Amino acid sequence: MSNPIKNIGVLTSGGDAPGMNAAVRAVVRSAAYHSIKCVGIYQGYQGLIDDKVKVMNARSVNNIINKGGTILKSARCLEFRTKEGRQAAYKTIEKHQIDALVVIGGDGSFTGAMIFQEEFKLPVIGIPGTIDNDIFGTSHTIGYDTALNTVIEAIDKIRDTAISHNRLFFVEVMGRDAGHIALNAGIGAGAEEVLIPEENLGLERLLDSLKRSEKSGKSSSIVVVAEGDKTGRNVFEIAEYVEKNMPYYDVRVSVLGHMQRGGSPSCFDRVLASRMGVYAIESLLEGKSNVMIGVKNEQMILSPLEKAIKGKSEINRDLIRVSDILTV
Ligand code: F6P
């Protein structure tokens, strides 16, 4: 039987992540390797609605493996959440005779992909690309490793000035719903305390811990706060609370923000993205659909999109223990 997939569309959606370009390159080149046509869709689902589509060949993705961001651009598309939006998107699919779609993004993007697949029976496959690492079904998402390295580089610099001025710094990192970045970067950068969405030990514990470290001779400290932490206060309010209760500390806040999403991808992310892109095309050719590519113990795996969306990517609780021990 001849292969029914002759033309594959690829898009990047949601918050961008370093390594998305490497994934696009891998998808486009693997398609070329298997003599399948490939089209790039610009600005995520918005581009599908607005018919922003361009044929890509192996040469269209030259010199992008090292680039941050995404050459296909990205968007969080509200219109695609509506039936009308998805119908408009499907018209573009029909117009360009796209037989399958590769969606590189996070859980919001996969939700869109799953509904689209159910409505129009178009084969879809997800590649997890988000710095948050908050996707069930993979130990690593594309962009997470680079973001961690960006964060620890920034905190190392903050540490220099914190030491010089005997200051206590609160550093806010990304992670609306997940503390992977905060916890791992916190350990990697030697933070005193880490506040994450998965665990709310309360501000009293934070005060106790900071008082203890001050008594033990520490003159400067760094507390890493995930943006989605559950203390009920934002990083500035937490800092204010601590300053009120520990007036001898000179407190500063640093919000790292979107710098965490930029930069050249790490080797880890480039290799991960390359493997995932290749595996995505191979899986589509084997007739797989409605699944996400993941990595587990160095092996590529597939999980139903529904599981990837609904499942919870747990933090490694042993890291909390390690962090606590090392701040003695
Ligand atoms: O999902 C990735 C992420 O970087 C989150 O960590 C952050 O909360 C969010 O995106 C920010 O999104 P936006 O760039 O749309 O404000």
PDB file of N, CA and C in Angstrom, residues 229-271:
ATOM      1  N   ASP A 229       4.381  30.352  42.539  1.00  0.00           N
ATOM      2  CA  ASP A 229       4.455  29.797  43.896  1.00  0.00           C
ATOM      3  C   ASP A 229       3.142  30.042  44.639  1.00  0.00           C
ATOM      4  N   LYS A 230       2.906  29.237  45.674  1.00  0.00           N
ATOM      5  CA  LYS A 230       1.572  29.251  46.289  1.00  0.00           C
ATOM      6  C   LYS A 230       1.512  29.967  47.638  1.00  0.00           C
ATOM      7  N   THR A 231       2.414  30.913  47.871  1.00  0.00           N
ATOM      8  CA  THR A 231       2.357  31.625  49.152  1.00  0.00           C
ATOM      9  C   THR A 231       1.208  32.621  49.162  1.00  0.00           C
ATOM     10  N   GLY A 232       0.648  32.877  47.977  1.00  0.00           N
ATOM     11  CA  GLY A 232      -0.448  33.859  47.902  1.00  0.00           C
ATOM     12  C   GLY A 232       0.090  35.273  47.750  1.00  0.00           C
ATOM     13  N   ARG A 233       1.399  35.433  47.692  1.00  0.00           N
ATOM     14  CA  ARG A 233       1.998  36.766  47.508  1.00  0.00           C
ATOM     15  C   ARG A 233       2.954  36.714  46.339  1.00  0.00           C
ATOM     16  N   ASN A 234       3.093  37.837  45.646  1.00  0.00           N
ATOM     17  CA  ASN A 234       4.072  37.842  44.562  1.00  0.00           C
ATOM     18  C   ASN A 234       5.460  38.090  45.139  1.00  0.00           C
ATOM     19  N   VAL A 235       6.472  38.004  44.291  1.00  0.00           N
ATOM     20  CA  VAL A 235       7.853  38.037  44.779  1.00  0.00           C
ATOM     21  C   VAL A 235       8.166  39.343  45.518  1.00  0.00           C
ATOM     22  N   PHE A 236       7.565  40.461  45.074  1.00  0.00           N
ATOM     23  CA  PHE A 236       7.827  41.745  45.743  1.00  0.00           C
ATOM     24  C   PHE A 236       7.184  41.750  47.131  1.00  0.00           C
ATOM     25  N   GLU A 237       5.991  41.165  47.224  1.00  0.00           N
ATOM     26  CA  GLU A 237       5.317  41.115  48.527  1.00  0.00           C
ATOM     27  C   GLU A 237       6.050  40.170  49.489  1.00  0.00           C
ATOM     28  N   ILE A 238       6.568  39.100  48.950  1.00  0.00           N
ATOM     29  CA  ILE A 238       7.326  38.172  49.807  1.00  0.00           C
ATOM     30  C   ILE A 238       8.563  38.900  50.344  1.00  0.00           C
ATOM     31  N   ALA A 239       9.249  39.594  49.440  1.00  0.00           N
ATOM     32  CA  ALA A 239      10.471  40.318  49.847  1.00  0.00           C
ATOM     33  C   ALA A 239      10.140  41.366  50.921  1.00  0.00           C
ATOM     34  N   GLU A 240       9.023  42.051  50.725  1.00  0.00           N
ATOM     35  CA  GLU A 240       8.622  43.087  51.681  1.00  0.00           C
ATOM     36  C   GLU A 240       8.331  42.474  53.054  1.00  0.00           C
ATOM     37  N   TYR A 241       7.635  41.355  53.023  1.00  0.00           N
ATOM     38  CA  TYR A 241       7.294  40.645  54.269  1.00  0.00           C
ATOM     39  C   TYR A 241       8.564  40.247  55.016  1.00  0.00           C
ATOM     40  N   VAL A 242       9.520  39.705  54.273  1.00  0.00           N
ATOM     41  CA  VAL A 242      10.764  39.256  54.917  1.00  0.00           C
ATOM     42  C   VAL A 242      11.532  40.459  55.465  1.00  0.00           C
ATOM     43  N   GLU A 243      11.585  41.529  54.688  1.00  0.00           N
ATOM     44  CA  GLU A 243      12.325  42.720  55.120  1.00  0.00           C
ATOM     45  C   GLU A 243      11.728  43.298  56.413  1.00  0.00           C
ATOM     46  N   LYS A 244      10.408  43.255  56.484  1.00  0.00           N
ATOM     47  CA  LYS A 244       9.733  43.770  57.692  1.00  0.00           C
ATOM     48  C   LYS A 244      10.112  42.949  58.923  1.00  0.00           C
ATOM     49  N   ASN A 245      10.179  41.634  58.696  1.00  0.00           N
ATOM     50  CA  ASN A 245      10.453  40.739  59.820  1.00  0.00           C
ATOM     51  C   ASN A 245      11.940  40.553  60.102  1.00  0.00           C
ATOM     52  N   MET A 246      12.768  40.929  59.148  1.00  0.00           N
ATOM     53  CA  MET A 246      14.212  40.795  59.336  1.00  0.00           C
ATOM     54  C   MET A 246      14.864  42.102  58.878  1.00  0.00           C
ATOM     55  N   PRO A 247      14.657  43.191  59.646  1.00  0.00           N
ATOM     56  CA  PRO A 247      15.089  44.515  59.188  1.00  0.00           C
ATOM     57  C   PRO A 247      16.599  44.637  58.954  1.00  0.00           C
ATOM     58  N   TYR A 248      17.381  43.733  59.574  1.00  0.00           N
ATOM     59  CA  TYR A 248      18.844  43.795  59.387  1.00  0.00           C
ATOM     60  C   TYR A 248      19.272  43.345  57.994  1.00  0.00           C
ATOM     61  N   TYR A 249      18.359  42.746  57.245  1.00  0.00           N
ATOM     62  CA  TYR A 249      18.700  42.318  55.881  1.00  0.00           C
ATOM     63  C   TYR A 249      18.388  43.415  54.877  1.00  0.00           C
ATOM     64  N   ASP A 250      19.299  43.679  53.960  1.00  0.00           N
ATOM     65  CA  ASP A 250      19.066  44.600  52.848  1.00  0.00           C
ATOM     66  C   ASP A 250      18.549  43.719  51.696  1.00  0.00           C
ATOM     67  N   VAL A 251      17.262  43.879  51.391  1.00  0.00           N
ATOM     68  CA  VAL A 251      16.618  42.933  50.463  1.00  0.00           C
ATOM     69  C   VAL A 251      16.458  43.536  49.065  1.00  0.00           C
ATOM     70  N   ARG A 252      16.674  42.736  48.050  1.00  0.00           N
ATOM     71  CA  ARG A 252      16.447  43.150  46.663  1.00  0.00           C
ATOM     72  C   ARG A 252      15.693  42.044  45.919  1.00  0.00           C
ATOM     73  N   VAL A 253      15.000  42.463  44.854  1.00  0.00           N
ATOM     74  CA  VAL A 253      14.250  41.503  44.036  1.00  0.00           C
ATOM     75  C   VAL A 253      14.768  41.569  42.615  1.00  0.00           C
ATOM     76  N   SER A 254      14.898  40.416  41.986  1.00  0.00           N
ATOM     77  CA  SER A 254      15.265  40.393  40.572  1.00  0.00           C
ATOM     78  C   SER A 254      14.328  39.416  39.851  1.00  0.00           C
ATOM     79  N   VAL A 255      13.596  39.941  38.864  1.00  0.00           N
ATOM     80  CA  VAL A 255      12.675  39.096  38.089  1.00  0.00           C
ATOM     81  C   VAL A 255      13.347  38.785  36.758  1.00  0.00           C
ATOM     82  N   LEU A 256      13.684  37.534  36.548  1.00  0.00           N
ATOM     83  CA  LEU A 256      14.462  37.210  35.329  1.00  0.00           C
ATOM     84  C   LEU A 256      13.612  37.306  34.062  1.00  0.00           C
ATOM     85  N   GLY A 257      12.344  36.953  34.147  1.00  0.00           N
ATOM     86  CA  GLY A 257      11.427  37.174  33.021  1.00  0.00           C
ATOM     87  C   GLY A 257      11.792  36.451  31.731  1.00  0.00           C
ATOM     88  N   HIS A 258      11.495  37.125  30.619  1.00  0.00           N
ATOM     89  CA  HIS A 258      11.563  36.451  29.321  1.00  0.00           C
ATOM     90  C   HIS A 258      12.975  36.166  28.822  1.00  0.00           C
ATOM     91  N   MET A 259      13.992  36.703  29.485  1.00  0.00           N
ATOM     92  CA  MET A 259      15.353  36.321  29.079  1.00  0.00           C
ATOM     93  C   MET A 259      15.526  34.796  29.184  1.00  0.00           C
ATOM     94  N   GLN A 260      14.713  34.176  30.061  1.00  0.00           N
ATOM     95  CA  GLN A 260      14.808  32.720  30.237  1.00  0.00           C
ATOM     96  C   GLN A 260      14.357  31.955  28.996  1.00  0.00           C
ATOM     97  N   ARG A 261      13.592  32.615  28.130  1.00  0.00           N
ATOM     98  CA  ARG A 261      13.086  31.918  26.946  1.00  0.00           C
ATOM     99  C   ARG A 261      14.000  32.072  25.730  1.00  0.00           C
ATOM    100  N   GLY A 262      15.015  32.958  25.867  1.00  0.00           N
ATOM    101  CA  GLY A 262      15.851  33.225  24.689  1.00  0.00           C
ATOM    102  C   GLY A 262      17.188  32.517  24.746  1.00  0.00           C
ATOM    103  N   GLY A 263      18.000  32.802  23.738  1.00  0.00           N
ATOM    104  CA  GLY A 263      19.378  32.301  23.714  1.00  0.00           C
ATOM    105  C   GLY A 263      19.553  31.065  22.869  1.00  0.00           C
ATOM    106  N   SER A 264      20.822  30.836  22.553  1.00  0.00           N
ATOM    107  CA  SER A 264      21.182  29.677  21.743  1.00  0.00           C
ATOM    108  C   SER A 264      20.930  28.395  22.538  1.00  0.00           C
ATOM    109  N   PRO A 265      20.276  27.394  21.938  1.00  0.00           N
ATOM    110  CA  PRO A 265      19.984  26.172  22.702  1.00  0.00           C
ATOM    111  C   PRO A 265      21.242  25.411  23.114  1.00  0.00           C
ATOM    112  N   SER A 266      21.155  24.762  24.261  1.00  0.00           N
ATOM    113  CA  SER A 266      22.274  23.918  24.733  1.00  0.00           C
ATOM    114  C   SER A 266      22.403  22.706  23.823  1.00  0.00           C
ATOM    115  N   CYS A 267      23.527  22.016  23.937  1.00  0.00           N
ATOM    116  CA  CYS A 267      23.712  20.807  23.116  1.00  0.00           C
ATOM    117  C   CYS A 267      22.617  19.787  23.446  1.00  0.00           C
ATOM    118  N   PHE A 268      22.299  19.687  24.732  1.00  0.00           N
ATOM    119  CA  PHE A 268      21.255  18.738  25.150  1.00  0.00           C
ATOM    120  C   PHE A 268      19.953  19.016  24.405  1.00  0.00           C
ATOM    121  N   ASP A 269      19.546  20.283  24.378  1.00  0.00           N
ATOM    122  CA  ASP A 269      18.278  20.615  23.714  1.00  0.00           C
ATOM    123  C   ASP A 269      18.356  20.398  22.201  1.00  0.00           C
ATOM    124  N   ARG A 270      19.511  20.662  21.605  1.00  0.00           N
ATOM    125  CA  ARG A 270      19.640  20.459  20.155  1.00  0.00           C
ATOM    126  C   ARG A 270      19.508  18.981  19.792  1.00  0.00           C
ATOM    127  N   VAL A 271      20.149  18.148  20.617  1.00  0.00           N
ATOM    128  CA  VAL A 271      20.106  16.703  20.341  1.00  0.00           C
ATOM    129  C   VAL A 271      18.689  16.173  20.590  1.00  0.00           C
TER     130      VAL A 271
END
